PDB file of C-alpha atoms in Angstrom:
ATOM      1  CA  UNK A   1     104.400  87.665  94.304  1.00  0.00           C
ATOM      2  CA  UNK A   2     102.076  86.108  91.720  1.00  0.00           C
ATOM      3  CA  UNK A   3     101.055  89.592  90.593  1.00  0.00           C
ATOM      4  CA  UNK A   4     104.740  90.549  90.274  1.00  0.00           C
ATOM      5  CA  UNK A   5     105.494  87.538  87.999  1.00  0.00           C
ATOM      6  CA  UNK A   6     102.451  88.257  85.862  1.00  0.00           C
ATOM      7  CA  UNK A   7     103.623  91.836  85.414  1.00  0.00           C
ATOM      8  CA  UNK A   8     107.134  90.731  84.333  1.00  0.00           C
ATOM      9  CA  UNK A   9     105.659  88.155  81.929  1.00  0.00           C
ATOM     10  CA  UNK A  10     103.413  90.806  80.321  1.00  0.00           C
ATOM     11  CA  UNK A  11     106.319  93.238  79.859  1.00  0.00           C
ATOM     12  CA  UNK A  12     108.569  90.539  78.325  1.00  0.00           C
ATOM     13  CA  UNK A  13     105.834  89.357  75.968  1.00  0.00           C
ATOM     14  CA  UNK A  14     105.163  92.918  74.849  1.00  0.00           C
ATOM     15  CA  UNK A  15     108.840  93.494  74.048  1.00  0.00           C
ATOM     16  CA  UNK A  16     109.052  90.270  72.032  1.00  0.00           C
ATOM     17  CA  UNK A  17     105.983  91.183  69.989  1.00  0.00           C
ATOM     18  CA  UNK A  18     107.332  94.678  69.309  1.00  0.00           C
ATOM     19  CA  UNK A  19     110.717  93.353  68.137  1.00  0.00           C
ATOM     20  CA  UNK A  20     109.094  90.700  65.970  1.00  0.00           C
ATOM     21  CA  UNK A  21     106.828  93.175  64.194  1.00  0.00           C
ATOM     22  CA  UNK A  22     109.788  95.511  63.592  1.00  0.00           C
ATOM     23  CA  UNK A  23     111.757  92.759  61.920  1.00  0.00           C
ATOM     24  CA  UNK A  24     108.827  91.865  59.688  1.00  0.00           C
ATOM     25  CA  UNK A  25     108.371  95.503  58.690  1.00  0.00           C
ATOM     26  CA  UNK A  26     112.041  95.763  57.637  1.00  0.00           C
ATOM     27  CA  UNK A  27     111.754  92.667  55.437  1.00  0.00           C
ATOM     28  CA  UNK A  28     108.852  94.037  53.381  1.00  0.00           C
ATOM     29  CA  UNK A  29     109.654  96.051  50.231  1.00  0.00           C
ATOM     30  CA  UNK A  30     106.960  97.638  48.081  1.00  0.00           C
ATOM     31  CA  UNK A  31     107.814  98.074  44.411  1.00  0.00           C
ATOM     32  CA  UNK A  32     105.546 100.777  43.033  1.00  0.00           C
ATOM     33  CA  UNK A  33     103.958 100.299  39.648  1.00  0.00           C
ATOM     34  CA  UNK A  34     105.216  96.749  39.062  1.00  0.00           C
ATOM     35  CA  UNK A  35     103.527  93.404  39.264  1.00  0.00           C
ATOM     36  CA  UNK A  36     105.374  90.722  41.243  1.00  0.00           C
ATOM     37  CA  UNK A  37     106.345  88.911  38.044  1.00  0.00           C
ATOM     38  CA  UNK A  38     107.960  92.102  36.712  1.00  0.00           C
ATOM     39  CA  UNK A  39     110.460  92.666  39.518  1.00  0.00           C
ATOM     40  CA  UNK A  40     114.067  92.401  38.383  1.00  0.00           C
ATOM     41  CA  UNK A  41     116.006  89.351  39.451  1.00  0.00           C
ATOM     42  CA  UNK A  42     119.728  90.193  39.816  1.00  0.00           C
ATOM     43  CA  UNK A  43     121.814  88.668  37.041  1.00  0.00           C
ATOM     44  CA  UNK A  44     125.471  87.625  37.291  1.00  0.00           C
ATOM     45  CA  UNK A  45     126.549  90.866  35.584  1.00  0.00           C
ATOM     46  CA  UNK A  46     124.241  93.294  37.377  1.00  0.00           C
ATOM     47  CA  UNK A  47     123.608  93.857  41.057  1.00  0.00           C
ATOM     48  CA  UNK A  48     120.408  95.870  41.475  1.00  0.00           C
ATOM     49  CA  UNK A  49     120.277  97.448  44.924  1.00  0.00           C
ATOM     50  CA  UNK A  50     116.651  98.503  44.781  1.00  0.00           C
ATOM     51  CA  UNK A  51     116.052  98.621  48.583  1.00  0.00           C
ATOM     52  CA  UNK A  52     118.241 101.755  48.711  1.00  0.00           C
ATOM     53  CA  UNK A  53     116.399 103.447  45.829  1.00  0.00           C
ATOM     54  CA  UNK A  54     113.284 105.389  46.850  1.00  0.00           C
ATOM     55  CA  UNK A  55     110.022 104.456  45.132  1.00  0.00           C
ATOM     56  CA  UNK A  56     107.513 107.159  44.263  1.00  0.00           C
ATOM     57  CA  UNK A  57     103.776 106.738  44.019  1.00  0.00           C
ATOM     58  CA  UNK A  58     102.503 107.298  40.496  1.00  0.00           C
ATOM     59  CA  UNK A  59     105.951 107.011  38.908  1.00  0.00           C
ATOM     60  CA  UNK A  60     105.239 103.919  36.841  1.00  0.00           C
ATOM     61  CA  UNK A  61     106.153 103.745  33.166  1.00  0.00           C
ATOM     62  CA  UNK A  62     103.577 105.400  30.904  1.00  0.00           C
ATOM     63  CA  UNK A  63     103.211 105.550  27.122  1.00  0.00           C
ATOM     64  CA  UNK A  64     104.108 109.043  25.892  1.00  0.00           C
ATOM     65  CA  UNK A  65     101.341 108.974  23.286  1.00  0.00           C
ATOM     66  CA  UNK A  66      98.795 108.546  26.064  1.00  0.00           C
ATOM     67  CA  UNK A  67     100.172 111.784  27.532  1.00  0.00           C
ATOM     68  CA  UNK A  68     100.674 113.722  24.291  1.00  0.00           C
ATOM     69  CA  UNK A  69      99.754 112.069  20.963  1.00  0.00           C
ATOM     70  CA  UNK A  70     101.290 114.991  19.051  1.00  0.00           C
ATOM     71  CA  UNK A  71     104.779 113.673  19.789  1.00  0.00           C
ATOM     72  CA  UNK A  72     106.002 111.708  16.763  1.00  0.00           C
ATOM     73  CA  UNK A  73     107.602 108.295  17.210  1.00  0.00           C
ATOM     74  CA  UNK A  74     110.434 106.763  15.214  1.00  0.00           C
ATOM     75  CA  UNK A  75     111.551 104.039  17.631  1.00  0.00           C
ATOM     76  CA  UNK A  76     114.671 102.862  15.836  1.00  0.00           C
ATOM     77  CA  UNK A  77     115.299  99.761  17.934  1.00  0.00           C
ATOM     78  CA  UNK A  78     111.881  98.434  16.933  1.00  0.00           C
ATOM     79  CA  UNK A  79     113.329  98.314  13.390  1.00  0.00           C
ATOM     80  CA  UNK A  80     116.618  97.269  11.835  1.00  0.00           C
ATOM     81  CA  UNK A  81     117.403 100.947  11.140  1.00  0.00           C
ATOM     82  CA  UNK A  82     119.931 101.302  13.971  1.00  0.00           C
ATOM     83  CA  UNK A  83     123.657 100.881  14.546  1.00  0.00           C
ATOM     84  CA  UNK A  84     123.280  97.138  15.167  1.00  0.00           C
ATOM     85  CA  UNK A  85     121.138  96.621  12.032  1.00  0.00           C
ATOM     86  CA  UNK A  86     118.945  94.315  14.115  1.00  0.00           C
ATOM     87  CA  UNK A  87     115.413  94.743  15.476  1.00  0.00           C
ATOM     88  CA  UNK A  88     115.689  94.776  19.277  1.00  0.00           C
ATOM     89  CA  UNK A  89     112.122  95.717  20.343  1.00  0.00           C
ATOM     90  CA  UNK A  90     108.995  93.844  19.306  1.00  0.00           C
ATOM     91  CA  UNK A  91     106.818  96.987  19.537  1.00  0.00           C
ATOM     92  CA  UNK A  92     107.517 100.676  18.770  1.00  0.00           C
ATOM     93  CA  UNK A  93     106.673 102.333  22.081  1.00  0.00           C
ATOM     94  CA  UNK A  94     108.050 105.285  24.032  1.00  0.00           C
ATOM     95  CA  UNK A  95     107.670 104.538  27.749  1.00  0.00           C
ATOM     96  CA  UNK A  96     108.826 106.989  30.403  1.00  0.00           C
ATOM     97  CA  UNK A  97     108.325 107.608  34.097  1.00  0.00           C
ATOM     98  CA  UNK A  98     105.152 109.608  34.657  1.00  0.00           C
ATOM     99  CA  UNK A  99     106.769 112.911  35.639  1.00  0.00           C
ATOM    100  CA  UNK A 100     109.353 112.612  32.847  1.00  0.00           C
ATOM    101  CA  UNK A 101     106.609 112.035  30.273  1.00  0.00           C
ATOM    102  CA  UNK A 102     104.723 115.133  31.419  1.00  0.00           C
ATOM    103  CA  UNK A 103     107.881 117.250  31.168  1.00  0.00           C
ATOM    104  CA  UNK A 104     108.457 116.003  27.636  1.00  0.00           C
ATOM    105  CA  UNK A 105     104.856 116.871  26.797  1.00  0.00           C
ATOM    106  CA  UNK A 106     105.494 120.439  27.941  1.00  0.00           C
ATOM    107  CA  UNK A 107     108.471 120.639  25.573  1.00  0.00           C
ATOM    108  CA  UNK A 108     106.178 119.612  22.697  1.00  0.00           C
ATOM    109  CA  UNK A 109     103.636 122.265  23.726  1.00  0.00           C
ATOM    110  CA  UNK A 110     106.379 124.886  23.834  1.00  0.00           C
ATOM    111  CA  UNK A 111     107.550 124.006  20.309  1.00  0.00           C
ATOM    112  CA  UNK A 112     104.180 123.921  18.578  1.00  0.00           C
ATOM    113  CA  UNK A 113     103.695 127.725  18.363  1.00  0.00           C
ATOM    114  CA  UNK A 114     107.052 127.793  16.519  1.00  0.00           C
ATOM    115  CA  UNK A 115     105.721 125.307  13.956  1.00  0.00           C
ATOM    116  CA  UNK A 116     107.997 122.601  15.379  1.00  0.00           C
ATOM    117  CA  UNK A 117     107.652 119.360  17.284  1.00  0.00           C
ATOM    118  CA  UNK A 118     109.490 116.392  18.729  1.00  0.00           C
ATOM    119  CA  UNK A 119     110.369 113.079  17.096  1.00  0.00           C
ATOM    120  CA  UNK A 120     111.447 110.404  19.581  1.00  0.00           C
ATOM    121  CA  UNK A 121     113.974 107.681  18.745  1.00  0.00           C
ATOM    122  CA  UNK A 122     114.177 105.852  22.088  1.00  0.00           C
ATOM    123  CA  UNK A 123     112.874 106.056  25.656  1.00  0.00           C
ATOM    124  CA  UNK A 124     112.764 103.208  28.182  1.00  0.00           C
ATOM    125  CA  UNK A 125     115.157 100.427  27.168  1.00  0.00           C
ATOM    126  CA  UNK A 126     115.195  96.992  28.828  1.00  0.00           C
ATOM    127  CA  UNK A 127     118.482  96.125  30.511  1.00  0.00           C
ATOM    128  CA  UNK A 128     118.873  93.005  28.360  1.00  0.00           C
ATOM    129  CA  UNK A 129     118.949  95.242  25.271  1.00  0.00           C
ATOM    130  CA  UNK A 130     121.706  97.352  26.813  1.00  0.00           C
ATOM    131  CA  UNK A 131     123.729  94.171  27.277  1.00  0.00           C
ATOM    132  CA  UNK A 132     123.439  93.425  23.539  1.00  0.00           C
ATOM    133  CA  UNK A 133     124.494  96.974  22.688  1.00  0.00           C
ATOM    134  CA  UNK A 134     127.502  96.765  25.013  1.00  0.00           C
ATOM    135  CA  UNK A 135     128.634  93.554  23.350  1.00  0.00           C
ATOM    136  CA  UNK A 136     128.654  95.365  20.007  1.00  0.00           C
ATOM    137  CA  UNK A 137     130.008  98.727  21.230  1.00  0.00           C
ATOM    138  CA  UNK A 138     131.720  98.559  24.655  1.00  0.00           C
ATOM    139  CA  UNK A 139     132.379 102.300  24.774  1.00  0.00           C
ATOM    140  CA  UNK A 140     130.897 104.130  27.807  1.00  0.00           C
ATOM    141  CA  UNK A 141     130.777 107.397  25.850  1.00  0.00           C
ATOM    142  CA  UNK A 142     127.914 105.982  23.794  1.00  0.00           C
ATOM    143  CA  UNK A 143     126.567 102.836  25.482  1.00  0.00           C
ATOM    144  CA  UNK A 144     126.107 102.319  29.216  1.00  0.00           C
ATOM    145  CA  UNK A 145     128.039  99.501  30.831  1.00  0.00           C
ATOM    146  CA  UNK A 146     125.306  96.999  31.793  1.00  0.00           C
ATOM    147  CA  UNK A 147     127.140  96.329  35.056  1.00  0.00           C
ATOM    148  CA  UNK A 148     125.916  99.782  36.122  1.00  0.00           C
ATOM    149  CA  UNK A 149     122.903 100.131  33.856  1.00  0.00           C
ATOM    150  CA  UNK A 150     121.641 102.977  31.714  1.00  0.00           C
ATOM    151  CA  UNK A 151     119.347 105.895  32.444  1.00  0.00           C
ATOM    152  CA  UNK A 152     117.263 104.485  29.615  1.00  0.00           C
ATOM    153  CA  UNK A 153     116.929 101.291  31.693  1.00  0.00           C
ATOM    154  CA  UNK A 154     115.278 103.409  34.402  1.00  0.00           C
ATOM    155  CA  UNK A 155     112.740 105.020  32.063  1.00  0.00           C
ATOM    156  CA  UNK A 156     114.418 108.360  32.736  1.00  0.00           C
ATOM    157  CA  UNK A 157     116.158 109.184  29.446  1.00  0.00           C
ATOM    158  CA  UNK A 158     115.022 110.031  25.947  1.00  0.00           C
ATOM    159  CA  UNK A 159     116.666 110.227  22.502  1.00  0.00           C
ATOM    160  CA  UNK A 160     114.977 112.645  20.119  1.00  0.00           C
ATOM    161  CA  UNK A 161     115.183 115.373  17.502  1.00  0.00           C
ATOM    162  CA  UNK A 162     113.165 118.293  16.118  1.00  0.00           C
ATOM    163  CA  UNK A 163     110.720 118.179  13.198  1.00  0.00           C
ATOM    164  CA  UNK A 164     108.868 120.884  11.288  1.00  0.00           C
ATOM    165  CA  UNK A 165     105.091 121.105  10.824  1.00  0.00           C
ATOM    166  CA  UNK A 166     105.290 118.710   7.867  1.00  0.00           C
ATOM    167  CA  UNK A 167     107.119 116.068   9.913  1.00  0.00           C
ATOM    168  CA  UNK A 168     110.516 116.677   8.327  1.00  0.00           C
ATOM    169  CA  UNK A 169     113.533 116.373  10.598  1.00  0.00           C
ATOM    170  CA  UNK A 170     115.515 119.553  11.106  1.00  0.00           C
ATOM    171  CA  UNK A 171     119.189 119.397  10.178  1.00  0.00           C
ATOM    172  CA  UNK A 172     121.361 118.281  13.073  1.00  0.00           C
ATOM    173  CA  UNK A 173     125.145 117.808  13.384  1.00  0.00           C
ATOM    174  CA  UNK A 174     124.844 114.067  12.604  1.00  0.00           C
ATOM    175  CA  UNK A 175     122.322 111.318  12.153  1.00  0.00           C
ATOM    176  CA  UNK A 176     120.950 109.574  15.259  1.00  0.00           C
ATOM    177  CA  UNK A 177     123.390 107.060  16.802  1.00  0.00           C
ATOM    178  CA  UNK A 178     126.376 108.501  14.943  1.00  0.00           C
ATOM    179  CA  UNK A 179     129.158 107.579  17.348  1.00  0.00           C
ATOM    180  CA  UNK A 180     131.738 110.098  16.170  1.00  0.00           C
ATOM    181  CA  UNK A 181     133.129 113.325  17.606  1.00  0.00           C
ATOM    182  CA  UNK A 182     130.750 115.305  15.367  1.00  0.00           C
ATOM    183  CA  UNK A 183     127.789 114.209  17.549  1.00  0.00           C
ATOM    184  CA  UNK A 184     129.289 115.892  20.627  1.00  0.00           C
ATOM    185  CA  UNK A 185     127.758 119.167  21.780  1.00  0.00           C
ATOM    186  CA  UNK A 186     131.164 120.832  22.105  1.00  0.00           C
ATOM    187  CA  UNK A 187     132.417 119.753  18.670  1.00  0.00           C
ATOM    188  CA  UNK A 188     133.999 122.725  16.871  1.00  0.00           C
ATOM    189  CA  UNK A 189     134.802 121.196  13.475  1.00  0.00           C
ATOM    190  CA  UNK A 190     133.933 123.033  10.284  1.00  0.00           C
ATOM    191  CA  UNK A 191     132.111 119.997   8.852  1.00  0.00           C
ATOM    192  CA  UNK A 192     128.980 120.877  10.862  1.00  0.00           C
ATOM    193  CA  UNK A 193     126.856 123.693   9.422  1.00  0.00           C
ATOM    194  CA  UNK A 194     125.754 126.724  11.409  1.00  0.00           C
ATOM    195  CA  UNK A 195     122.129 125.740  10.834  1.00  0.00           C
ATOM    196  CA  UNK A 196     122.727 122.288  12.332  1.00  0.00           C
ATOM    197  CA  UNK A 197     124.396 123.851  15.378  1.00  0.00           C
ATOM    198  CA  UNK A 198     121.509 126.272  15.847  1.00  0.00           C
ATOM    199  CA  UNK A 199     118.944 123.484  15.609  1.00  0.00           C
ATOM    200  CA  UNK A 200     120.862 121.370  18.128  1.00  0.00           C
ATOM    201  CA  UNK A 201     121.122 124.347  20.467  1.00  0.00           C
ATOM    202  CA  UNK A 202     117.389 125.022  20.155  1.00  0.00           C
ATOM    203  CA  UNK A 203     116.614 121.422  21.070  1.00  0.00           C
ATOM    204  CA  UNK A 204     118.974 121.642  24.041  1.00  0.00           C
ATOM    205  CA  UNK A 205     117.440 124.943  25.175  1.00  0.00           C
ATOM    206  CA  UNK A 206     113.818 123.781  25.191  1.00  0.00           C
ATOM    207  CA  UNK A 207     114.724 120.490  26.861  1.00  0.00           C
ATOM    208  CA  UNK A 208     116.802 122.068  29.623  1.00  0.00           C
ATOM    209  CA  UNK A 209     114.011 124.571  30.293  1.00  0.00           C
ATOM    210  CA  UNK A 210     111.926 121.583  31.417  1.00  0.00           C
ATOM    211  CA  UNK A 211     114.727 120.206  33.579  1.00  0.00           C
ATOM    212  CA  UNK A 212     116.309 117.681  31.217  1.00  0.00           C
ATOM    213  CA  UNK A 213     120.089 117.202  31.320  1.00  0.00           C
ATOM    214  CA  UNK A 214     121.914 116.966  27.955  1.00  0.00           C
ATOM    215  CA  UNK A 215     124.562 114.306  27.363  1.00  0.00           C
ATOM    216  CA  UNK A 216     127.757 115.943  26.112  1.00  0.00           C
ATOM    217  CA  UNK A 217     128.679 113.204  23.608  1.00  0.00           C
ATOM    218  CA  UNK A 218     125.254 112.860  21.933  1.00  0.00           C
ATOM    219  CA  UNK A 219     123.179 115.837  20.767  1.00  0.00           C
ATOM    220  CA  UNK A 220     120.013 113.653  20.786  1.00  0.00           C
ATOM    221  CA  UNK A 221     120.251 112.283  24.366  1.00  0.00           C
ATOM    222  CA  UNK A 222     118.665 113.868  27.445  1.00  0.00           C
ATOM    223  CA  UNK A 223     118.315 112.581  31.016  1.00  0.00           C
ATOM    224  CA  UNK A 224     115.668 113.397  33.593  1.00  0.00           C
ATOM    225  CA  UNK A 225     117.213 115.447  36.395  1.00  0.00           C
ATOM    226  CA  UNK A 226     116.166 112.843  38.998  1.00  0.00           C
ATOM    227  CA  UNK A 227     117.081 109.745  36.964  1.00  0.00           C
ATOM    228  CA  UNK A 228     118.901 108.188  39.936  1.00  0.00           C
ATOM    229  CA  UNK A 229     115.614 107.953  41.859  1.00  0.00           C
ATOM    230  CA  UNK A 230     114.371 105.113  39.659  1.00  0.00           C
ATOM    231  CA  UNK A 231     115.469 101.453  39.713  1.00  0.00           C
ATOM    232  CA  UNK A 232     116.844  99.534  36.753  1.00  0.00           C
ATOM    233  CA  UNK A 233     114.262  97.464  34.879  1.00  0.00           C
ATOM    234  CA  UNK A 234     114.426  94.584  32.425  1.00  0.00           C
ATOM    235  CA  UNK A 235     110.789  94.296  31.338  1.00  0.00           C
ATOM    236  CA  UNK A 236     109.909  93.933  27.662  1.00  0.00           C
ATOM    237  CA  UNK A 237     107.995  96.842  26.152  1.00  0.00           C
ATOM    238  CA  UNK A 238     104.982  94.742  25.232  1.00  0.00           C
ATOM    239  CA  UNK A 239     104.665  93.458  28.818  1.00  0.00           C
ATOM    240  CA  UNK A 240     104.078  96.942  30.236  1.00  0.00           C
ATOM    241  CA  UNK A 241     100.413  97.987  30.337  1.00  0.00           C
TER     242      UNK A 241
END
């Protein structure tokens, strides 16, 4: 009888330990590439459901010029030369998820034999900056609703144009951040030159060849094909190593 009770006690104890360890395992979440102080805290206007978003090893934010220094930067939101006329970033950096940065580097390599290159206007954008933009322009055709977040906020989108070997921008349908119908890829108006259309189409062609997805309303905007795999972030550019 004593042996029987000992056996039942051992089985019960084993089950309790197994259940306890399973509960602890479910409560642990690893956020790849971020320090504990950098994890987003949900704000009243944004609910970030990161436990349902897969994390990938090596997919931290990286500086594009560490990947390919031949890519030219003109980070407009680090200046007052933007549609808000206010400096929004303290440093002019292009940060992207690792795989996205390498794809963009391949676009640059593809363009160089043509005597062309890339000039980048914006990459990763902190969520707090998107909130400021939405306050000024609450139009989802051009600015993401911060309640859902932007692909820029995930480090999985890039705004850019083409330049020649001397660093001059090629003619495009509009200037960057021109929020009119003329900036749309399907615009058929006669106030856009054939050369501008051809340049825009060339940019779209080389970007899509590397898997980027063009935004229909903005000739300069491209998303990574797996943008939804990355969580929203609200980390300042200077805080990212």
